Amino acid sequence: MRISTIGCGYLGAVYAASMASIGHEVLGLDVDQKKVDDLNRGIAPFHEPGFEKVLQDALEAGRLRFSTDYSLAADYTAHVICVGTPQLIDAAGADLTYVHAAVDALIPYLAEDAVVLGRSTVPVGTAASLRERLRAAGRENALAWNPEFLREGFAVEDTLRPDRIVYGLPEDPAESARARAVLDEMYGTMLENGTPLVAGNYATAELVKVSANSFLATKISFINAVAEICEATGADVSVVAEAIGLDDRIGPKFLRAGIGFGGGCLPKDIRAFMARAGELGVTEALGFLREVDHVNNRRRDHVVNMARKELGGSFTGKRVAVLGAAFKPDSDDTRQSPALYIASKISGRGADVVVTDPAANARVHAERPNLAIAADAYEAAAGADIVLLLTEWTQFKELDPVRLREVVAAPVMIDGRNVLDPAAWREAGWTYLSMGRP
Ligand code: UGA
């Protein structure tokens, strides 16, 4: 299948390279010349394990190229919208500017039998409105929605071996059959391997995506709310999570208490979902997501308060080492990162903050010039009055408490991700504090 992806950010670039790796001819389109040039040279514009290899192999095989020339789309059959849908600057809803621009840029070059597919996370109702947009421009092309579920850090694996494939198909039977035929061919390898396929209408497919992310966010905030109760009672949230997770109706995943969720998806998706519910006149249906958001924000401030207390009530003149800046390990993405929020807040209150992250140091340096950067945990912790572990990179989980103790001014560790062994750290002379554990 000849596939063009519109948007070569994280989602589009990983999708383009992954689809080329299973034999499709793929063209990645983007308006950003530098990004396109990097990708054509096999350079990943972001940190994603395994991506650069898939990219380079596909380029070498001659099945993948990137361009800013949208007229090339005329030779392709499936056009996949992969652009971002960030939160609006002044409201909770999703900004659809890039989605509309992607469709408008395609319209002049759509071949008669071409199919337009959407993978971006969008508010329910968007696919129907994009179909209208095509019709208003005199285009009769089939349009379908095909949400993605990839996780940063596992993006290639999640694209090539997804838990499920979802089709949101148009009502018109002939249009639906055309879209389905193209989708079935695109995902032939995965469907043959037994990947479950779930099909519904546009609204259903759009809702699958936002419901999945909202459920995951709810699970995290649920266990973080339990962590608050644990802190008030002396219970241990990690044992509670382990025990409830053994019930296979609940399951153990996404029950890690800590400083909460961040990233370019979960926080903005729950807000956009609430905003859309408001537009649809069913605000109350998602009222609980407001609480999910509140619990999540409270955890970040809780760490700031814990650190201040340990430092005797004030950050002024104190040196604080922050281990981790990305919103999760194996990523350099700092969007809505709880770690960076905490580092910035503490810096704003007068502390001398030194951050280190195995992948996000350059990004932090560019975006938060007030934060000092260190090459690794030992350098960051040198002379520190307190150390905060905020992103659970393997490098930090494997830190040697004896060696780290030698470089700090005071051995106080707040483990915001509950990943260190409390006994080992206490034995090495540290005051060790974590989230929802005694
Ligand atoms: C999320 C979803 O997991 C993907 O399925 C979805 O496709 C993606 O958003 C998207 O919409 O594109 P991602 O943002 O990569 O993926 O990150 P997650 O692995 O979901 O983690 C989100 C945040 O939750 C991280 O900050 C992580 O540290 C935190 N988290 C996760 C916890 O605090 N506790 C947990 O138990 C799990």
mmCIF file of N, CA, C and O in Angstrom, residues 153-223:
data_model
loop_
_atom_site.group_PDB
_atom_site.id
_atom_site.type_symbol
_atom_site.label_atom_id
_atom_site.label_comp_id
_atom_site.label_asym_id
_atom_site.label_seq_id
_atom_site.Cartn_x
_atom_site.Cartn_y
_atom_site.Cartn_z
ATOM 1 N N GLY A 153 8.410 5.490 24.479
ATOM 2 C CA GLY A 153 9.335 4.515 25.052
ATOM 3 C C GLY A 153 9.116 3.118 24.477
ATOM 4 O O GLY A 153 10.011 2.275 24.512
ATOM 5 N N PHE A 154 7.896 2.855 23.975
ATOM 6 C CA PHE A 154 7.578 1.543 23.377
ATOM 7 C C PHE A 154 6.878 1.755 22.038
ATOM 8 O O PHE A 154 6.095 0.920 21.594
ATOM 9 N N ALA A 155 7.115 2.918 21.427
ATOM 10 C CA ALA A 155 6.285 3.353 20.307
ATOM 11 C C ALA A 155 6.354 2.420 19.096
ATOM 12 O O ALA A 155 5.331 2.135 18.468
ATOM 13 N N VAL A 156 7.558 1.951 18.758
ATOM 14 C CA VAL A 156 7.691 1.092 17.573
ATOM 15 C C VAL A 156 6.981 -0.238 17.834
ATOM 16 O O VAL A 156 6.175 -0.710 17.030
ATOM 17 N N GLU A 157 7.259 -0.808 18.989
ATOM 18 C CA GLU A 157 6.642 -2.067 19.396
ATOM 19 C C GLU A 157 5.104 -1.935 19.409
ATOM 20 O O GLU A 157 4.391 -2.794 18.885
ATOM 21 N N ASP A 158 4.598 -0.852 19.987
ATOM 22 C CA ASP A 158 3.147 -0.661 20.070
ATOM 23 C C ASP A 158 2.526 -0.458 18.693
ATOM 24 O O ASP A 158 1.361 -0.800 18.480
ATOM 25 N N THR A 159 3.286 0.132 17.756
ATOM 26 C CA THR A 159 2.741 0.334 16.408
ATOM 27 C C THR A 159 2.715 -0.989 15.645
ATOM 28 O O THR A 159 1.751 -1.290 14.945
ATOM 29 N N LEU A 160 3.755 -1.772 15.804
ATOM 30 C CA LEU A 160 3.846 -3.020 15.031
ATOM 31 C C LEU A 160 3.100 -4.182 15.684
ATOM 32 O O LEU A 160 2.672 -5.102 15.011
ATOM 33 N N ARG A 161 2.985 -4.147 17.009
ATOM 34 C CA ARG A 161 2.280 -5.232 17.704
ATOM 35 C C ARG A 161 1.257 -4.634 18.674
ATOM 36 O O ARG A 161 1.366 -4.769 19.888
ATOM 37 N N PRO A 162 0.226 -3.990 18.112
ATOM 38 C CA PRO A 162 -0.752 -3.317 18.991
ATOM 39 C C PRO A 162 -1.648 -4.329 19.708
ATOM 40 O O PRO A 162 -1.789 -5.466 19.259
ATOM 41 N N ASP A 163 -2.236 -3.889 20.837
ATOM 42 C CA ASP A 163 -3.194 -4.747 21.555
ATOM 43 C C ASP A 163 -4.455 -4.930 20.718
ATOM 44 O O ASP A 163 -5.125 -5.944 20.790
ATOM 45 N N ARG A 164 -4.802 -3.886 19.975
ATOM 46 C CA ARG A 164 -6.004 -3.927 19.142
ATOM 47 C C ARG A 164 -5.884 -2.895 18.043
ATOM 48 O O ARG A 164 -5.122 -1.923 18.174
ATOM 49 N N ILE A 165 -6.667 -3.130 16.969
ATOM 50 C CA ILE A 165 -6.756 -2.145 15.895
ATOM 51 C C ILE A 165 -8.216 -1.682 15.878
ATOM 52 O O ILE A 165 -9.131 -2.507 15.984
ATOM 53 N N VAL A 166 -8.414 -0.369 15.799
ATOM 54 C CA VAL A 166 -9.784 0.164 15.845
ATOM 55 C C VAL A 166 -10.087 0.910 14.541
ATOM 56 O O VAL A 166 -9.287 1.752 14.104
ATOM 57 N N TYR A 167 -11.217 0.587 13.927
ATOM 58 C CA TYR A 167 -11.674 1.311 12.737
ATOM 59 C C TYR A 167 -12.927 2.105 13.105
ATOM 60 O O TYR A 167 -13.881 1.525 13.639
ATOM 61 N N GLY A 168 -12.949 3.376 12.762
ATOM 62 C CA GLY A 168 -14.168 4.171 12.842
ATOM 63 C C GLY A 168 -14.605 4.428 11.415
ATOM 64 O O GLY A 168 -13.950 5.174 10.692
ATOM 65 N N LEU A 169 -15.696 3.787 11.007
ATOM 66 C CA LEU A 169 -16.060 3.784 9.583
ATOM 67 C C LEU A 169 -17.247 4.695 9.277
ATOM 68 O O LEU A 169 -18.122 4.897 10.135
ATOM 69 N N PRO A 170 -17.304 5.202 8.035
ATOM 70 C CA PRO A 170 -18.415 6.071 7.654
ATOM 71 C C PRO A 170 -19.716 5.278 7.483
ATOM 72 O O PRO A 170 -19.677 4.062 7.318
ATOM 73 N N GLU A 171 -20.839 5.996 7.548
ATOM 74 C CA GLU A 171 -22.149 5.330 7.448
ATOM 75 C C GLU A 171 -22.422 4.784 6.061
ATOM 76 O O GLU A 171 -22.986 3.701 5.911
ATOM 77 N N ASP A 172 -22.039 5.528 5.041
ATOM 78 C CA ASP A 172 -22.321 5.131 3.658
ATOM 79 C C ASP A 172 -21.655 3.777 3.360
ATOM 80 O O ASP A 172 -20.430 3.644 3.509
ATOM 81 N N PRO A 173 -22.430 2.752 2.950
ATOM 82 C CA PRO A 173 -21.864 1.405 2.784
ATOM 83 C C PRO A 173 -20.710 1.334 1.778
ATOM 84 O O PRO A 173 -19.698 0.670 2.049
ATOM 85 N N ALA A 174 -20.831 2.035 0.652
ATOM 86 C CA ALA A 174 -19.771 1.949 -0.366
ATOM 87 C C ALA A 174 -18.493 2.627 0.161
ATOM 88 O O ALA A 174 -17.375 2.118 0.006
ATOM 89 N N GLU A 175 -18.677 3.780 0.821
ATOM 90 C CA GLU A 175 -17.525 4.514 1.365
ATOM 91 C C GLU A 175 -16.861 3.696 2.479
ATOM 92 O O GLU A 175 -15.627 3.604 2.566
ATOM 93 N N SER A 176 -17.702 3.061 3.290
ATOM 94 C CA SER A 176 -17.190 2.242 4.387
ATOM 95 C C SER A 176 -16.398 1.056 3.833
ATOM 96 O O SER A 176 -15.308 0.739 4.331
ATOM 97 N N ALA A 177 -16.917 0.434 2.784
ATOM 98 C CA ALA A 177 -16.238 -0.727 2.197
ATOM 99 C C ALA A 177 -14.886 -0.317 1.623
ATOM 100 O O ALA A 177 -13.886 -1.025 1.771
ATOM 101 N N ARG A 178 -14.827 0.855 1.009
ATOM 102 C CA ARG A 178 -13.565 1.340 0.428
ATOM 103 C C ARG A 178 -12.523 1.594 1.537
ATOM 104 O O ARG A 178 -11.376 1.168 1.449
ATOM 105 N N ALA A 179 -12.966 2.270 2.589
ATOM 106 C CA ALA A 179 -12.047 2.569 3.706
ATOM 107 C C ALA A 179 -11.563 1.278 4.351
ATOM 108 O O ALA A 179 -10.378 1.112 4.635
ATOM 109 N N ARG A 180 -12.490 0.364 4.527
ATOM 110 C CA ARG A 180 -12.152 -0.899 5.185
ATOM 111 C C ARG A 180 -11.142 -1.698 4.359
ATOM 112 O O ARG A 180 -10.204 -2.286 4.909
ATOM 113 N N ALA A 181 -11.325 -1.702 3.054
ATOM 114 C CA ALA A 181 -10.416 -2.460 2.180
ATOM 115 C C ALA A 181 -8.993 -1.914 2.316
ATOM 116 O O ALA A 181 -8.015 -2.667 2.416
ATOM 117 N N VAL A 182 -8.881 -0.584 2.339
ATOM 118 C CA VAL A 182 -7.558 0.047 2.460
ATOM 119 C C VAL A 182 -6.949 -0.261 3.840
ATOM 120 O O VAL A 182 -5.784 -0.649 3.948
ATOM 121 N N LEU A 183 -7.755 -0.120 4.893
ATOM 122 C CA LEU A 183 -7.260 -0.392 6.245
ATOM 123 C C LEU A 183 -6.836 -1.858 6.387
ATOM 124 O O LEU A 183 -5.782 -2.154 6.953
ATOM 125 N N ASP A 184 -7.649 -2.769 5.858
ATOM 126 C CA ASP A 184 -7.320 -4.203 5.960
ATOM 127 C C ASP A 184 -5.988 -4.503 5.270
ATOM 128 O O ASP A 184 -5.204 -5.322 5.757
ATOM 129 N N GLU A 185 -5.743 -3.819 4.154
ATOM 130 C CA GLU A 185 -4.478 -4.072 3.459
ATOM 131 C C GLU A 185 -3.306 -3.470 4.253
ATOM 132 O O GLU A 185 -2.246 -4.092 4.405
ATOM 133 N N MET A 186 -3.506 -2.279 4.789
ATOM 134 C CA MET A 186 -2.437 -1.642 5.572
ATOM 135 C C MET A 186 -2.033 -2.499 6.776
ATOM 136 O O MET A 186 -0.867 -2.612 7.112
ATOM 137 N N TYR A 187 -3.028 -3.055 7.442
ATOM 138 C CA TYR A 187 -2.758 -3.801 8.679
ATOM 139 C C TYR A 187 -2.783 -5.308 8.465
ATOM 140 O O TYR A 187 -2.913 -6.070 9.436
ATOM 141 N N GLY A 188 -2.650 -5.735 7.178
ATOM 142 C CA GLY A 188 -2.738 -7.165 6.843
ATOM 143 C C GLY A 188 -1.869 -8.038 7.725
ATOM 144 O O GLY A 188 -2.337 -9.028 8.301
ATOM 145 N N THR A 189 -0.584 -7.662 7.867
ATOM 146 C CA THR A 189 0.351 -8.494 8.653
ATOM 147 C C THR A 189 -0.148 -8.651 10.089
ATOM 148 O O THR A 189 -0.119 -9.745 10.651
ATOM 149 N N MET A 190 -0.577 -7.539 10.685
ATOM 150 C CA MET A 190 -0.987 -7.588 12.097
ATOM 151 C C MET A 190 -2.285 -8.370 12.258
ATOM 152 O O MET A 190 -2.437 -9.139 13.206
ATOM 153 N N LEU A 191 -3.210 -8.192 11.313
ATOM 154 C CA LEU A 191 -4.483 -8.917 11.411
ATOM 155 C C LEU A 191 -4.241 -10.416 11.252
ATOM 156 O O LEU A 191 -4.831 -11.227 11.977
ATOM 157 N N GLU A 192 -3.333 -10.775 10.336
ATOM 158 C CA GLU A 192 -3.011 -12.208 10.159
ATOM 159 C C GLU A 192 -2.398 -12.792 11.426
ATOM 160 O O GLU A 192 -2.579 -13.968 11.723
ATOM 161 N N ASN A 193 -1.671 -11.955 12.163
ATOM 162 C CA ASN A 193 -1.056 -12.431 13.413
ATOM 163 C C ASN A 193 -2.049 -12.513 14.563
ATOM 164 O O ASN A 193 -1.665 -12.765 15.706
ATOM 165 N N GLY A 194 -3.308 -12.214 14.290
ATOM 166 C CA GLY A 194 -4.339 -12.379 15.314
ATOM 167 C C GLY A 194 -4.634 -11.139 16.142
ATOM 168 O O GLY A 194 -5.312 -11.233 17.166
ATOM 169 N N THR A 195 -4.140 -9.952 15.724
ATOM 170 C CA THR A 195 -4.459 -8.731 16.480
ATOM 171 C C THR A 195 -5.975 -8.494 16.423
ATOM 172 O O THR A 195 -6.551 -8.480 15.330
ATOM 173 N N PRO A 196 -6.627 -8.319 17.581
ATOM 174 C CA PRO A 196 -8.079 -8.094 17.555
ATOM 175 C C PRO A 196 -8.445 -6.815 16.801
ATOM 176 O O PRO A 196 -7.753 -5.795 16.930
ATOM 177 N N LEU A 197 -9.500 -6.896 16.014
ATOM 178 C CA LEU A 197 -9.985 -5.736 15.273
ATOM 179 C C LEU A 197 -11.358 -5.358 15.824
ATOM 180 O O LEU A 197 -12.230 -6.213 15.968
ATOM 181 N N VAL A 198 -11.510 -4.077 16.165
ATOM 182 C CA VAL A 198 -12.796 -3.600 16.664
ATOM 183 C C VAL A 198 -13.257 -2.489 15.730
ATOM 184 O O VAL A 198 -12.519 -1.532 15.499
ATOM 185 N N ALA A 199 -14.458 -2.620 15.179
ATOM 186 C CA ALA A 199 -14.941 -1.603 14.251
ATOM 187 C C ALA A 199 -16.235 -0.989 14.754
ATOM 188 O O ALA A 199 -17.043 -1.651 15.397
ATOM 189 N N GLY A 200 -16.395 0.299 14.493
ATOM 190 C CA GLY A 200 -17.627 1.002 14.875
ATOM 191 C C GLY A 200 -17.765 2.226 13.990
ATOM 192 O O GLY A 200 -17.086 2.332 12.965
ATOM 193 N N ASN A 201 -18.624 3.140 14.410
ATOM 194 C CA ASN A 201 -18.745 4.361 13.614
ATOM 195 C C ASN A 201 -17.678 5.380 14.052
ATOM 196 O O ASN A 201 -16.845 5.091 14.912
ATOM 197 N N TYR A 202 -17.694 6.552 13.439
ATOM 198 C CA TYR A 202 -16.665 7.566 13.751
ATOM 199 C C TYR A 202 -16.615 7.872 15.248
ATOM 200 O O TYR A 202 -15.559 7.854 15.878
ATOM 201 N N ALA A 203 -17.797 8.209 15.796
ATOM 202 C CA ALA A 203 -17.836 8.658 17.195
ATOM 203 C C ALA A 203 -17.310 7.570 18.125
ATOM 204 O O ALA A 203 -16.600 7.851 19.096
ATOM 205 N N THR A 204 -17.631 6.322 17.804
ATOM 206 C CA THR A 204 -17.183 5.213 18.653
ATOM 207 C C THR A 204 -15.661 5.129 18.665
ATOM 208 O O THR A 204 -15.038 5.013 19.732
ATOM 209 N N ALA A 205 -15.065 5.194 17.480
ATOM 210 C CA ALA A 205 -13.600 5.082 17.399
ATOM 211 C C ALA A 205 -12.928 6.248 18.121
ATOM 212 O O ALA A 205 -11.936 6.070 18.831
ATOM 213 N N GLU A 206 -13.484 7.457 17.940
ATOM 214 C CA GLU A 206 -12.901 8.616 18.626
ATOM 215 C C GLU A 206 -12.990 8.439 20.141
ATOM 216 O O GLU A 206 -12.058 8.758 20.878
ATOM 217 N N LEU A 207 -14.131 7.906 20.591
ATOM 218 C CA LEU A 207 -14.334 7.725 22.029
ATOM 219 C C LEU A 207 -13.470 6.614 22.615
ATOM 220 O O LEU A 207 -13.088 6.683 23.780
ATOM 221 N N VAL A 208 -13.166 5.591 21.812
ATOM 222 C CA VAL A 208 -12.313 4.506 22.313
ATOM 223 C C VAL A 208 -11.007 5.113 22.816
ATOM 224 O O VAL A 208 -10.536 4.810 23.914
ATOM 225 N N LYS A 209 -10.433 5.998 22.013
ATOM 226 C CA LYS A 209 -9.131 6.558 22.369
ATOM 227 C C LYS A 209 -9.198 7.411 23.629
ATOM 228 O O LYS A 209 -8.435 7.204 24.577
ATOM 229 N N VAL A 210 -10.112 8.364 23.672
ATOM 230 C CA VAL A 210 -10.140 9.240 24.849
ATOM 231 C C VAL A 210 -10.617 8.495 26.096
ATOM 232 O O VAL A 210 -10.195 8.796 27.210
ATOM 233 N N SER A 211 -11.466 7.488 25.903
ATOM 234 C CA SER A 211 -11.912 6.693 27.056
ATOM 235 C C SER A 211 -10.747 5.888 27.615
ATOM 236 O O SER A 211 -10.578 5.782 28.830
ATOM 237 N N ALA A 212 -9.929 5.309 26.724
ATOM 238 C CA ALA A 212 -8.781 4.509 27.182
ATOM 239 C C ALA A 212 -7.832 5.390 27.985
ATOM 240 O O ALA A 212 -7.428 5.037 29.098
ATOM 241 N N ASN A 213 -7.483 6.567 27.454
ATOM 242 C CA ASN A 213 -6.557 7.439 28.176
ATOM 243 C C ASN A 213 -7.168 7.951 29.480
ATOM 244 O O ASN A 213 -6.475 8.085 30.491
ATOM 245 N N SER A 214 -8.469 8.233 29.471
ATOM 246 C CA SER A 214 -9.116 8.719 30.699
ATOM 247 C C SER A 214 -9.151 7.620 31.757
ATOM 248 O O SER A 214 -8.990 7.881 32.944
ATOM 249 N N PHE A 215 -9.354 6.380 31.304
ATOM 250 C CA PHE A 215 -9.371 5.272 32.263
ATOM 251 C C PHE A 215 -7.991 5.093 32.888
ATOM 252 O O PHE A 215 -7.865 4.911 34.104
ATOM 253 N N LEU A 216 -6.957 5.175 32.061
ATOM 254 C CA LEU A 216 -5.586 5.036 32.583
ATOM 255 C C LEU A 216 -5.274 6.153 33.577
ATOM 256 O O LEU A 216 -4.699 5.915 34.646
ATOM 257 N N ALA A 217 -5.672 7.374 33.235
ATOM 258 C CA ALA A 217 -5.436 8.513 34.136
ATOM 259 C C ALA A 217 -6.188 8.304 35.447
ATOM 260 O O ALA A 217 -5.677 8.591 36.539
ATOM 261 N N THR A 218 -7.411 7.776 35.345
ATOM 262 C CA THR A 218 -8.232 7.540 36.541
ATOM 263 C C THR A 218 -7.581 6.496 37.440
ATOM 264 O O THR A 218 -7.558 6.626 38.667
ATOM 265 N N LYS A 219 -7.025 5.460 36.813
ATOM 266 C CA LYS A 219 -6.367 4.401 37.593
ATOM 267 C C LYS A 219 -5.187 4.984 38.376
ATOM 268 O O LYS A 219 -5.018 4.705 39.565
ATOM 269 N N ILE A 220 -4.403 5.832 37.718
ATOM 270 C CA ILE A 220 -3.242 6.434 38.395
ATOM 271 C C ILE A 220 -3.701 7.348 39.533
ATOM 272 O O ILE A 220 -3.182 7.287 40.647
ATOM 273 N N SER A 221 -4.702 8.195 39.247
ATOM 274 C CA SER A 221 -5.146 9.104 40.309
ATOM 275 C C SER A 221 -5.833 8.339 41.435
ATOM 276 O O SER A 221 -5.765 8.743 42.598
ATOM 277 N N PHE A 222 -6.474 7.242 41.097
ATOM 278 C CA PHE A 222 -7.097 6.435 42.159
ATOM 279 C C PHE A 222 -6.032 5.972 43.152
ATOM 280 O O PHE A 222 -6.165 6.169 44.364
ATOM 281 N N ILE A 223 -4.959 5.401 42.629
ATOM 282 C CA ILE A 223 -3.946 4.869 43.556
ATOM 283 C C ILE A 223 -3.217 6.019 44.258
ATOM 284 O O ILE A 223 -2.810 5.889 45.416
#
